[in-house]
mmCIF file of C-alpha atoms and ligand atoms in Angstrom:
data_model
loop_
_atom_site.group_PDB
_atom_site.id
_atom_site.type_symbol
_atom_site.label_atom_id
_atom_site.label_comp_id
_atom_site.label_asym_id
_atom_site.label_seq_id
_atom_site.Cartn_x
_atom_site.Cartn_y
_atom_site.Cartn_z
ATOM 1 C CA UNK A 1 43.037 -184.825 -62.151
ATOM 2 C CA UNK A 2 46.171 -184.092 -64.404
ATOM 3 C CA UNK A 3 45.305 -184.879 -68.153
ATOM 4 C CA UNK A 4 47.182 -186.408 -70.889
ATOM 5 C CA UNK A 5 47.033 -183.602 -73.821
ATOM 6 C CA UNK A 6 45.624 -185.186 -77.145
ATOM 7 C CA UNK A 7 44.288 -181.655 -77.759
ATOM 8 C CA UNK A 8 46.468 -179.800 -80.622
ATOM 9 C CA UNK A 9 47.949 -177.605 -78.445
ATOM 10 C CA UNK A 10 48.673 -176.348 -75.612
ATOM 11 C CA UNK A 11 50.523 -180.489 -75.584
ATOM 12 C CA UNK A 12 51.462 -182.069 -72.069
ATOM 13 C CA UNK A 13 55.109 -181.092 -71.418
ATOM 14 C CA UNK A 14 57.670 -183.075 -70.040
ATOM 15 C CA UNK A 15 58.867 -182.691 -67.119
ATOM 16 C CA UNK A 16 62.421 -181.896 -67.123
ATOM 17 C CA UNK A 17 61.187 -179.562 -70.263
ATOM 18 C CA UNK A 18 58.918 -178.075 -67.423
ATOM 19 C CA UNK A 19 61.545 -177.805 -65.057
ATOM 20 C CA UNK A 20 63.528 -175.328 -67.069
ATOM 21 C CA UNK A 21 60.984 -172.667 -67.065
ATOM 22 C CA UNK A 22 61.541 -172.180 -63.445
ATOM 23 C CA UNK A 23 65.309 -171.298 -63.881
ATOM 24 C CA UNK A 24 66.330 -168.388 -62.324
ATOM 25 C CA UNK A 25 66.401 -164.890 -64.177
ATOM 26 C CA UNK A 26 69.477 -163.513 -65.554
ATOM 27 C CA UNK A 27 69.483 -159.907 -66.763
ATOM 28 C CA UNK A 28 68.123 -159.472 -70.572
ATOM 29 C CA UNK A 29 71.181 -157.386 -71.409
ATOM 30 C CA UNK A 30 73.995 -159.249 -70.182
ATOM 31 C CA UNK A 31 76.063 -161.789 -71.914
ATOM 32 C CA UNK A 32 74.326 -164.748 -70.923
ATOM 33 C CA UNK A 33 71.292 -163.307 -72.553
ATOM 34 C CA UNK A 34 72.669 -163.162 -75.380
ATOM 35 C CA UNK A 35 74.525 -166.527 -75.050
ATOM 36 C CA UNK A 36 71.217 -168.162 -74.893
ATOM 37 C CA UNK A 37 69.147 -166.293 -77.581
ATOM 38 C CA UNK A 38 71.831 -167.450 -79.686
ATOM 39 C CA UNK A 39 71.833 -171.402 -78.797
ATOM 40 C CA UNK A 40 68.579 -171.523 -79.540
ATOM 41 C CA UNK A 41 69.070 -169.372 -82.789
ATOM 42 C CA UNK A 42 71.795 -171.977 -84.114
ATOM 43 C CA UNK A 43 69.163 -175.248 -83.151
ATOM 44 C CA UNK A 44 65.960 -173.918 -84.489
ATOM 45 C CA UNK A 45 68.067 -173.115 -88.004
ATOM 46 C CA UNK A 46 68.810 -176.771 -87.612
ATOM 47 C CA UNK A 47 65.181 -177.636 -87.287
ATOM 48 C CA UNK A 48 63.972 -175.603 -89.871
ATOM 49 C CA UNK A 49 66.869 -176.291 -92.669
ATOM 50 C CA UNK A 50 67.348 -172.748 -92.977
ATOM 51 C CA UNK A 51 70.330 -170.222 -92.516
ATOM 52 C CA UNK A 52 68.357 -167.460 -92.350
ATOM 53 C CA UNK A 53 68.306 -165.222 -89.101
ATOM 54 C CA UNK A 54 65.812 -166.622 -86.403
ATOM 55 C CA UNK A 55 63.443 -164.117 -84.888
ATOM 56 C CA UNK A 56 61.775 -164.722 -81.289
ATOM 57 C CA UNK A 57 59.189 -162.974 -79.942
ATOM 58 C CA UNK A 58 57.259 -162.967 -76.693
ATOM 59 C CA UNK A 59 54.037 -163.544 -77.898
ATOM 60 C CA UNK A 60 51.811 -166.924 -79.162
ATOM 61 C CA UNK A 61 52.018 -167.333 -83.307
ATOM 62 C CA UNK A 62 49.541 -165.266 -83.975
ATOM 63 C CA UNK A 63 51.974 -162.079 -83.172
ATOM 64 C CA UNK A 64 54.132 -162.995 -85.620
ATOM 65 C CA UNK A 65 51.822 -163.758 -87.927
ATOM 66 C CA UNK A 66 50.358 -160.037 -87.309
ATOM 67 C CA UNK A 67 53.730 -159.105 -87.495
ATOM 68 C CA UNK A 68 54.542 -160.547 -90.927
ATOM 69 C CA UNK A 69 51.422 -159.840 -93.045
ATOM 70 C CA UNK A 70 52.103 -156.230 -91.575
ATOM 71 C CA UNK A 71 55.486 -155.431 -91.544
ATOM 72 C CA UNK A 72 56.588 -156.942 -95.026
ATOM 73 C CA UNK A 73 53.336 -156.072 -97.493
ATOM 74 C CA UNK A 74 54.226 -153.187 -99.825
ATOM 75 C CA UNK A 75 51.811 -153.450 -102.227
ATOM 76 C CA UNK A 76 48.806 -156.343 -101.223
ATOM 77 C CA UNK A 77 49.037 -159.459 -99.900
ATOM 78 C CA UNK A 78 47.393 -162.833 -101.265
ATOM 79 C CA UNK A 79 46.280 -164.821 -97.870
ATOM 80 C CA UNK A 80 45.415 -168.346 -98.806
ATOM 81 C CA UNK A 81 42.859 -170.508 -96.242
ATOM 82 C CA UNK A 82 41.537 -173.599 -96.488
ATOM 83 C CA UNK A 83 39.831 -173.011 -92.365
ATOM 84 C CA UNK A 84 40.208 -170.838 -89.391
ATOM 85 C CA UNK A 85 43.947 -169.808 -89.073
ATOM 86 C CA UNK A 86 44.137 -168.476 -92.521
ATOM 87 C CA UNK A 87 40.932 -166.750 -91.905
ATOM 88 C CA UNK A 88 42.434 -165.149 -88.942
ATOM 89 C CA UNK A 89 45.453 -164.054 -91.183
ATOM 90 C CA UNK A 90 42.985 -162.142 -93.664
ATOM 91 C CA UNK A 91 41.713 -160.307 -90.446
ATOM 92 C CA UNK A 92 45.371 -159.218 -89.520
ATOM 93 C CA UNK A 93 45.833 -157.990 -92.511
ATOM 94 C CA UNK A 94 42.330 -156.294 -92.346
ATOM 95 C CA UNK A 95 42.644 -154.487 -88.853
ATOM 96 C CA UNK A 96 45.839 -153.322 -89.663
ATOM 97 C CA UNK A 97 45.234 -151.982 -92.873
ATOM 98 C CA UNK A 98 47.118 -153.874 -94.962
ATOM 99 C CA UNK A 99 45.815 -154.642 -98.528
ATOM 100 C CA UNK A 100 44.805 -158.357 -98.842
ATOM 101 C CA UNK A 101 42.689 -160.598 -100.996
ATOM 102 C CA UNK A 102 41.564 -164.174 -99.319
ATOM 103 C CA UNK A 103 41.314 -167.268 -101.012
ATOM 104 C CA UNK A 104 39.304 -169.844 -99.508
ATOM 105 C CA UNK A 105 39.285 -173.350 -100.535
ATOM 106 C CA UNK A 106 36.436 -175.942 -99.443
ATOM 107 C CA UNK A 107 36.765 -177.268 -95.748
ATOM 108 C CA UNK A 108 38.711 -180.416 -95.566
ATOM 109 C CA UNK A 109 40.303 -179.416 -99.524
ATOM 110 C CA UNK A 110 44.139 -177.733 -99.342
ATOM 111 C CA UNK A 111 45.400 -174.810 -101.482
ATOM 112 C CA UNK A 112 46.312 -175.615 -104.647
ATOM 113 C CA UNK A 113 49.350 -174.462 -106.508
ATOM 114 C CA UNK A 114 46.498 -173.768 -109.397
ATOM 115 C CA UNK A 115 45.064 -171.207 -106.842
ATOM 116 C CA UNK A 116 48.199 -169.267 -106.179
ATOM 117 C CA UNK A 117 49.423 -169.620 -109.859
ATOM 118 C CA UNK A 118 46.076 -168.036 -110.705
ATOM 119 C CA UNK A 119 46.110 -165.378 -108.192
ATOM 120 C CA UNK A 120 50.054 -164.532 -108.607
ATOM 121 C CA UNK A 121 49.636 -164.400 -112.169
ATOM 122 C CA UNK A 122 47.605 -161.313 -111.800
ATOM 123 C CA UNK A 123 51.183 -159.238 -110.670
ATOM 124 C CA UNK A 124 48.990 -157.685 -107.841
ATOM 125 C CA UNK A 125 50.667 -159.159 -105.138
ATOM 126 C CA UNK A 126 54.120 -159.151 -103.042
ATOM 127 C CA UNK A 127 53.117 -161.202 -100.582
ATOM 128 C CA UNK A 128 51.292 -164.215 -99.739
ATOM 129 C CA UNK A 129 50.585 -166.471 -96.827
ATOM 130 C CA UNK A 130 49.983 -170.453 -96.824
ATOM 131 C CA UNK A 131 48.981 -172.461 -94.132
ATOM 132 C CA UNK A 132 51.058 -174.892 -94.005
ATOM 133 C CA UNK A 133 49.357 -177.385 -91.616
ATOM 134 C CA UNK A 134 45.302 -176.481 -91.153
ATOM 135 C CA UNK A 135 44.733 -177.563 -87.326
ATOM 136 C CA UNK A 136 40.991 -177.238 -87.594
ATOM 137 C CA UNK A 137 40.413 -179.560 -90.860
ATOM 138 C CA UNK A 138 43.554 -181.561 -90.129
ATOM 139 C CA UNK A 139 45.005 -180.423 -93.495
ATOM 140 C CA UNK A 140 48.512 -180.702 -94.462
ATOM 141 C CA UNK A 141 49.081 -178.781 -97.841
ATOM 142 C CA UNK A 142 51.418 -179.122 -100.395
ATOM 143 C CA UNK A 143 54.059 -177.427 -99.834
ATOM 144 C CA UNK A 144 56.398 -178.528 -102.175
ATOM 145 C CA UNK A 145 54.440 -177.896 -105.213
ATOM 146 C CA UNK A 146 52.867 -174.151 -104.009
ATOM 147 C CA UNK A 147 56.539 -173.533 -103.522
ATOM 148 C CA UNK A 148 57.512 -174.430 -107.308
ATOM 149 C CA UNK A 149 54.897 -171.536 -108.504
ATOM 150 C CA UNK A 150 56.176 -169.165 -105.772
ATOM 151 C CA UNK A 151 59.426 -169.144 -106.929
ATOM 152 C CA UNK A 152 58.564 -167.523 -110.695
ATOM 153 C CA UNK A 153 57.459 -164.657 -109.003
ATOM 154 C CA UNK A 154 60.921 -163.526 -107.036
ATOM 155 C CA UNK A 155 59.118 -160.044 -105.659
ATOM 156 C CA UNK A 156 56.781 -162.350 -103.904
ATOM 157 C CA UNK A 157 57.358 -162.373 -99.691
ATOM 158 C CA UNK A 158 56.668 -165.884 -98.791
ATOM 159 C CA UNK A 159 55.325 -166.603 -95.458
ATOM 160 C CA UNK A 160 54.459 -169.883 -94.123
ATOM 161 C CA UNK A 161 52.070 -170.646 -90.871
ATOM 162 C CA UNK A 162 53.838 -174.076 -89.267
ATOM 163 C CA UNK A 163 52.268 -173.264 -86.008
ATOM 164 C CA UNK A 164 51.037 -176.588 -85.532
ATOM 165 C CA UNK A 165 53.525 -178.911 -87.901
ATOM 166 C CA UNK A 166 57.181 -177.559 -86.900
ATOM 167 C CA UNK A 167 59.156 -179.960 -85.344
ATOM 168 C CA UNK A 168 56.579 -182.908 -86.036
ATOM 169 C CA UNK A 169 57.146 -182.438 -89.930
ATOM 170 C CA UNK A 170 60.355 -181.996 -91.879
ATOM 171 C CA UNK A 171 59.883 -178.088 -93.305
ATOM 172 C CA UNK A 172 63.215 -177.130 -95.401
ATOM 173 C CA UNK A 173 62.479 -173.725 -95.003
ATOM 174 C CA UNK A 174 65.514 -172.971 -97.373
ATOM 175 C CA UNK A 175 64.902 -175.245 -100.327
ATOM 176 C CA UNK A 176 61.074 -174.431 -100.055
ATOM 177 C CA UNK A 177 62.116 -170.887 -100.685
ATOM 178 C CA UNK A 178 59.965 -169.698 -97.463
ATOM 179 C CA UNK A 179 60.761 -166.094 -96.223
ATOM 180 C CA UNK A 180 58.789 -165.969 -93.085
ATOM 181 C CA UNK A 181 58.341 -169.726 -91.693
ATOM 182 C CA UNK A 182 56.656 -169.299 -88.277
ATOM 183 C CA UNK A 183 56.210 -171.427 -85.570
ATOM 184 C CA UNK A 184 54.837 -171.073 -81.597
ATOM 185 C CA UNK A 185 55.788 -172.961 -78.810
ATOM 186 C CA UNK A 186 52.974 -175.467 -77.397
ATOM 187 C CA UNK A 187 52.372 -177.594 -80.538
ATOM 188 C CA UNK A 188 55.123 -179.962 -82.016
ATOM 189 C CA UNK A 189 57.947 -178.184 -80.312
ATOM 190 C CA UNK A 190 56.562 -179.985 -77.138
ATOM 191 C CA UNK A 191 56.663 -176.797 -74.585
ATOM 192 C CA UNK A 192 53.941 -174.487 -72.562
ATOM 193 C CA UNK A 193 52.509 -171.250 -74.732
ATOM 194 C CA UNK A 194 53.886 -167.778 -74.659
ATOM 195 C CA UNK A 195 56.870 -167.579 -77.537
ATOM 196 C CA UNK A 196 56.833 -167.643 -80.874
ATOM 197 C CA UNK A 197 59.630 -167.956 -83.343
ATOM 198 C CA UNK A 198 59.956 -167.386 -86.962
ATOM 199 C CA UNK A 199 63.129 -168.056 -90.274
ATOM 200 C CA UNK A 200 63.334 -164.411 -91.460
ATOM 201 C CA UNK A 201 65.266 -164.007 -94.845
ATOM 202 C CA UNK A 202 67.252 -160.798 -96.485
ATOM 203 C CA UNK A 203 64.590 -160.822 -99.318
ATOM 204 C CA UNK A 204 61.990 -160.037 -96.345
ATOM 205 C CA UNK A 205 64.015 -157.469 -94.449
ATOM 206 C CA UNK A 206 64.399 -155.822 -97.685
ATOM 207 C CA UNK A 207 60.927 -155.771 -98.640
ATOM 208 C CA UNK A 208 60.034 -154.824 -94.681
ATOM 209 C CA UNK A 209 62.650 -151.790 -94.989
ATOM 210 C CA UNK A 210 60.281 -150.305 -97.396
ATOM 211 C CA UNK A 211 57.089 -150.488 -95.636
ATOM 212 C CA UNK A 212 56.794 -146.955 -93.439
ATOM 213 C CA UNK A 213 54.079 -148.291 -90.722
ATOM 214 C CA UNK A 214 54.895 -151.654 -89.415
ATOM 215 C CA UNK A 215 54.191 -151.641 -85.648
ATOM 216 C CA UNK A 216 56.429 -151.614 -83.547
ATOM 217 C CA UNK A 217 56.133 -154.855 -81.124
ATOM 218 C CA UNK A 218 55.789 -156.920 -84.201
ATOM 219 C CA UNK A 219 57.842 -155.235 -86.415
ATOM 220 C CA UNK A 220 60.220 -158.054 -87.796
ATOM 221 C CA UNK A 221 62.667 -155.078 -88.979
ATOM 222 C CA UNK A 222 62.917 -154.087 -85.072
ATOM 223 C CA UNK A 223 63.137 -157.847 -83.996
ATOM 224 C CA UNK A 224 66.006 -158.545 -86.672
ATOM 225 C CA UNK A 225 68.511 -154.849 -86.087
ATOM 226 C CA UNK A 226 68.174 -155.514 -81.983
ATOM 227 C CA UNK A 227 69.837 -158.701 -82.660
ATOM 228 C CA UNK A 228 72.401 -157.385 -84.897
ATOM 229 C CA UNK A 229 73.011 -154.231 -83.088
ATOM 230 C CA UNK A 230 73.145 -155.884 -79.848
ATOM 231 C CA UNK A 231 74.192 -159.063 -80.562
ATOM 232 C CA UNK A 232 71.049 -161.745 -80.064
ATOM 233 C CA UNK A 233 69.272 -159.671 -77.525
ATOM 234 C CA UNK A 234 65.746 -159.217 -77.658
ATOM 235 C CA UNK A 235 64.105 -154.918 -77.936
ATOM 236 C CA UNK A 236 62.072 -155.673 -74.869
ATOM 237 C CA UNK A 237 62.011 -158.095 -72.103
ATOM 238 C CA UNK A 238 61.848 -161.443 -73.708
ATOM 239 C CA UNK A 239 60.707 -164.499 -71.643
ATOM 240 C CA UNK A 240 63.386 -165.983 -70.482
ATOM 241 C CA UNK A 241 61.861 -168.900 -68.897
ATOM 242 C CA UNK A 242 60.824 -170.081 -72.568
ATOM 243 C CA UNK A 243 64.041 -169.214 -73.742
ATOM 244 C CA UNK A 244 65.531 -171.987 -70.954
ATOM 245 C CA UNK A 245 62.957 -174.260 -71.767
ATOM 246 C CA UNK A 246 63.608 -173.707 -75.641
ATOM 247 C CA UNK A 247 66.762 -174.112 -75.273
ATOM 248 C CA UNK A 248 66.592 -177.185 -73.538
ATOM 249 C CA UNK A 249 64.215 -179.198 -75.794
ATOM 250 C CA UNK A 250 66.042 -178.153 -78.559
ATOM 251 C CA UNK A 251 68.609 -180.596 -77.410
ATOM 252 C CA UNK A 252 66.195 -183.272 -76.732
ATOM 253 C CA UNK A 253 64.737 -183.227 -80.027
ATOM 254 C CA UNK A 254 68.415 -183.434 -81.401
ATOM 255 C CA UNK A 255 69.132 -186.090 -79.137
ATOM 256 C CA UNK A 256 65.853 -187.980 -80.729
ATOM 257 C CA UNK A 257 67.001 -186.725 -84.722
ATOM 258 C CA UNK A 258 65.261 -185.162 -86.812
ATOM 259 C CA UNK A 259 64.298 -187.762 -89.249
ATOM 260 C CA UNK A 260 63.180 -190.198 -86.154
ATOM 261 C CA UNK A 261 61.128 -187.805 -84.798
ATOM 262 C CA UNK A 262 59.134 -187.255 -88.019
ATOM 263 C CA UNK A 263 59.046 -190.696 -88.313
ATOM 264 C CA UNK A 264 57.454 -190.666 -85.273
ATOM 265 C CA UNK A 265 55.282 -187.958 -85.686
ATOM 266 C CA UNK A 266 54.416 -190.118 -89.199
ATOM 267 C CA UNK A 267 53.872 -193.524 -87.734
ATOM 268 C CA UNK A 268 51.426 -192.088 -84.905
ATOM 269 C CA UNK A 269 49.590 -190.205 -88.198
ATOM 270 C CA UNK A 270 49.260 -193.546 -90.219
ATOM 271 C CA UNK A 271 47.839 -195.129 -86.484
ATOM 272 C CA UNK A 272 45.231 -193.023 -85.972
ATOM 273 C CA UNK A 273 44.225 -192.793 -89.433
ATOM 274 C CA UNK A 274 43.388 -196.430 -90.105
ATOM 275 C CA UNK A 275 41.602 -196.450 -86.806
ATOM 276 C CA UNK A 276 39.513 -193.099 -88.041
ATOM 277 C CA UNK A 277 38.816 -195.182 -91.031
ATOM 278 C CA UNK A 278 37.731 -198.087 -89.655
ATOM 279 C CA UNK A 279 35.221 -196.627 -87.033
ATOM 280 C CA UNK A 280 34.261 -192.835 -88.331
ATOM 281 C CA UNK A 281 35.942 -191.280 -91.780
ATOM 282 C CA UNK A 282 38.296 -188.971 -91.972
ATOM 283 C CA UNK A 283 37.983 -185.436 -93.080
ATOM 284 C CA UNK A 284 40.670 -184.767 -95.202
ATOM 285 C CA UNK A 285 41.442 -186.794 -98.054
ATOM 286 C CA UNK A 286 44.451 -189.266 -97.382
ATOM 287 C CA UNK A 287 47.137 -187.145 -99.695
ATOM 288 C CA UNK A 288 46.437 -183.854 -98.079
ATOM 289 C CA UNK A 289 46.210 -185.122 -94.075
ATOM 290 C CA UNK A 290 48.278 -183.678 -91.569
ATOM 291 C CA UNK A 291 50.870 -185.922 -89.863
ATOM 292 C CA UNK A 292 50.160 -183.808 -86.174
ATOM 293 C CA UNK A 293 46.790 -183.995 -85.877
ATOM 294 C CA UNK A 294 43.840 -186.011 -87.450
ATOM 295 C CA UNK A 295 40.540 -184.309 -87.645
ATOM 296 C CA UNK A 296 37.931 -186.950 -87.553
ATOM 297 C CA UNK A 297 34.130 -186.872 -89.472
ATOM 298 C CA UNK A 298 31.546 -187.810 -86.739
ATOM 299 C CA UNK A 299 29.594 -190.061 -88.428
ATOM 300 C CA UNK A 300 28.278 -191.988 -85.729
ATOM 301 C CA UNK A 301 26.749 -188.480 -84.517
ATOM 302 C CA UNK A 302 28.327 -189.631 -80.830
ATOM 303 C CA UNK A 303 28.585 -186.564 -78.463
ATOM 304 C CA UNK A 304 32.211 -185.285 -77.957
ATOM 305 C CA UNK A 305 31.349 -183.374 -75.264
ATOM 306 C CA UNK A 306 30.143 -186.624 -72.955
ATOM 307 C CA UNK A 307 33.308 -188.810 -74.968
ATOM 308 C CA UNK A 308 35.648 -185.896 -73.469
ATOM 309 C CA UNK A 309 33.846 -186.124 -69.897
ATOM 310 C CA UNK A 310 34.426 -189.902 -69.808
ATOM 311 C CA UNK A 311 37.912 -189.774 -71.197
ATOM 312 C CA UNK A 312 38.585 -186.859 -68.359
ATOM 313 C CA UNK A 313 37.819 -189.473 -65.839
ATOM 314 C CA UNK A 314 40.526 -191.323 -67.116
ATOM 315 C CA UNK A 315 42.698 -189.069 -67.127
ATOM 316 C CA UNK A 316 43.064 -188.021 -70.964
ATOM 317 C CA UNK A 317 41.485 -185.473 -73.197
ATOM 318 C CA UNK A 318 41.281 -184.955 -77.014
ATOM 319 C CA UNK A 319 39.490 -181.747 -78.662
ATOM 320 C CA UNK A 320 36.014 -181.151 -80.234
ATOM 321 C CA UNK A 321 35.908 -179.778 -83.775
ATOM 322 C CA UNK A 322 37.040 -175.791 -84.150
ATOM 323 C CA UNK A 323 34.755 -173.164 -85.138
ATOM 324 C CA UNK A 324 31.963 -174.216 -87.927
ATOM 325 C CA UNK A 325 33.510 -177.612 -87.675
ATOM 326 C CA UNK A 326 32.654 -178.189 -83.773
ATOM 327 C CA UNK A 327 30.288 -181.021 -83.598
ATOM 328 C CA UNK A 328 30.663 -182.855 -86.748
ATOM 329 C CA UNK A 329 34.092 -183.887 -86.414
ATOM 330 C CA UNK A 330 36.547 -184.035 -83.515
ATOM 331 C CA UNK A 331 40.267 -183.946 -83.501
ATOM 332 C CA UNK A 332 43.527 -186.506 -82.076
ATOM 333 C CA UNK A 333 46.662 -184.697 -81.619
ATOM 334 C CA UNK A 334 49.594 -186.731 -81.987
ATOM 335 C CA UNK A 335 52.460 -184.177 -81.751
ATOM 336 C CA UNK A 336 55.342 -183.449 -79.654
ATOM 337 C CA UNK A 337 56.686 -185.581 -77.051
ATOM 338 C CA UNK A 338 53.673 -188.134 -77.930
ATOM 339 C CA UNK A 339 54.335 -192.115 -78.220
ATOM 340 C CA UNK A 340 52.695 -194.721 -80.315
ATOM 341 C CA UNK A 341 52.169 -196.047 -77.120
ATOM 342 C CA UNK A 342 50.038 -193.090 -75.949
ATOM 343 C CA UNK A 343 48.179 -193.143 -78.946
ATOM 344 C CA UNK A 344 47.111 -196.798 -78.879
ATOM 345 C CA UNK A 345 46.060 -196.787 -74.845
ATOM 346 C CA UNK A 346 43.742 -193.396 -75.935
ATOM 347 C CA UNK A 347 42.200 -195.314 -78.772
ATOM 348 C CA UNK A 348 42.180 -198.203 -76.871
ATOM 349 C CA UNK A 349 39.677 -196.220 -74.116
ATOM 350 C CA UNK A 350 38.072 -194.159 -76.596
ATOM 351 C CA UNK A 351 36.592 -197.690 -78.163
ATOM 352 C CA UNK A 352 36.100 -198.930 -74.989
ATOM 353 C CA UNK A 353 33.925 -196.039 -73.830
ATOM 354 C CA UNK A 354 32.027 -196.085 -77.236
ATOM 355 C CA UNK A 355 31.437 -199.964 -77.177
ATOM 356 C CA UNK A 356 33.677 -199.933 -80.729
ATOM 357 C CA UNK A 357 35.159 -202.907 -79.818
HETATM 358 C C1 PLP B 1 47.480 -172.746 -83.047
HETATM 359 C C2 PLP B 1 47.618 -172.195 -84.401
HETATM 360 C C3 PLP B 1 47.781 -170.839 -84.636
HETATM 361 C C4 PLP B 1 47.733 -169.832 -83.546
HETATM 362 O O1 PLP B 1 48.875 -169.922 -82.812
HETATM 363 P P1 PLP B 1 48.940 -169.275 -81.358
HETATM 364 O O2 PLP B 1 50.291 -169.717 -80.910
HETATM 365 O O3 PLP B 1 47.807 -169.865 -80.584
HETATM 366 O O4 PLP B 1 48.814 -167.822 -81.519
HETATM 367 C C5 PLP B 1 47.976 -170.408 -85.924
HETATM 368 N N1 PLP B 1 47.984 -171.260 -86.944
HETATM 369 C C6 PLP B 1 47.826 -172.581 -86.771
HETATM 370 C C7 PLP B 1 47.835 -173.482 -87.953
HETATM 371 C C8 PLP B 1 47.635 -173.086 -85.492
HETATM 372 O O5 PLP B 1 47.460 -174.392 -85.307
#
């Protein structure tokens, strides 16, 4: 049986979203190309309050995350984690020789701006990289203050993981100061996996310039001159079905607005919160959770795994807790395309099935 997606990501596309992948190919180096790579250049600058170039690539997140601790650290690179994606970003850095010092906070507790004052202050780094929304703890962290420290240290690259909050979160890329904001496809943006997209600013090319070994799929350098040089076209062959689909729900989430859909995005948050409260606990504290996706404490030790059978009966299915996290908590999407609506009729089941009610 098809399942409704409460998982955070891949999410349950739409169907005229789905639709558009199966347009048919037009040559990478033609005009159209080029048409398209721009449309969507212009409405993801819109969605990320940026004017910066936009950078695809034909990969999940994680290649331009590769990409940016690689191509733009000259010196060493600060990589902040409070769980599993900022781990993985310390062991980019590591297999591809970059420099890089981690700095871990508790599970379920967010960077601080204290932590990257302290660890900027030192002058050893040009680089660092937050996580902006933690999808295994349910974390959102605060942006807006780690950006105020940030910005006293102007050789600093800043790149921002918003993998799993883009598009269900307002992220002013340009007042936040962000150099690198990156983003994939099947979380908030509401589409199937397989393209990521990043903000890439002139104080990051710059730095990137004067790195020697970057790569070369992931070089951001190589992704920015193609589309200058050959006006929004992509070095390789870029998928163009994403592109279409992109493209597409790009306009949809204009059509919604911007500020509805985080409102949205916020109203489902505050839902599934006060239910987490009233029948488990939540992991993070209330000031630090994550408006996409609420990671919930198991304290009723229930099993996930036979919750998730029963609920795949139904037809729905929500995720298990990630990495050391797996069985003492479990996690409720509520990004994308999601409605209150949807949210309510899962909770509704999930009580039923647990005799909550
Ligand atoms: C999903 C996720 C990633 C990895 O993205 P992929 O598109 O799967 O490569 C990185 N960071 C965060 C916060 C995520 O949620």
């Amino acid at each position: 049986m098809q399942k409704k997606l409460f998982i955070p990501g891949p999410v349950t596309v739409a169907e005229d979203v789905l639709e558009k992948m199966s347009t048919q190919m037009i040559g990478h180096r033609t005009k159209d190309a080029s048409v398209l790579q721009r449309s969507i250049s212009d409405k993801m600058r819109k969605l990320m309050y940026t004017k910066n170039e936009i950078l695809l690539s034909t990969s999940s997140g994680s290649g331009l995350m590769e990409g940016a601790i690689r191509s733009c650290t000259r010196k060493r690179a600060a990589v902040f984690s409070v769980g599993a994606f900022g781990d993985r970003w310390y062991k980019m850095a590591k297999a591809n020789g970059v420099p890089a010092d981690k700095f871990s906070s508790e599970l379920g507790k967010p960077t601080t701006p204290e932590m990257v004052e302290e660890a900027l202050a030192t002058g050893k780094y040009d680089l660092i990289t937050i996580t902006h929304n933690e999808t295994s703890t349910g974390i959102m962290n605060p942006v807006e203050e780690i950006a105020e420290v940030v910005k006293k240290y102007p050789e600093v690259i800043f790149c921002l993981d918003t993998v799993s909050s883009l598009a269900g979160t307002k992220i002013p890329v340009d007042e936040l100061g962000v150099d690198i904001c990156i983003t994939s496809t099947q979380k908030c943006l509401g589409l199937p996996p397989g393209l990521a997209i990043c903000s890439f600013s002139q104080k990051a090319l710059d730095a990137a310039r004067q790195v020697e070994n970057r790569g070369l799929y992931f070089d951001l350098v190589d992704l920015y001159d193609y589309i200058q040089k050959k006006d929004y076209q992509y070095p390789s062959t870029p998928s163009l079905s994403h592109m279409y689909a992109l493209d597409y729900q790009l306009d949809r989430i204009m059509e919604e607005g911007l500020d509805n859909r985080f409102a949205r995005h916020l109203e489902m948050a505050k839902y599934v919160r006060s239910w987490a409260n009233k029948h488990f606990e939540m992991l993070a504290e209330e000031k630090y959770a994550s408006n996409t996706l609420t990671t919930v404490k198991n304290t009723k030790e229930i099993s996930v795994k036979d919750l998730n059978n029963k609920l795949g009966e139904k037809g729905y299915m929500i995720s298990n807790g990630y990495g050391d996290l797996k069985d003492v908590t479990f996690r409720i999407a509520h990004m994308a395309d999601t409605t209150l609506d949807e949210i309510k009729e899962l909770l509704n089941i999930i009580e039923e099935i647990l005799n909550l009610k």
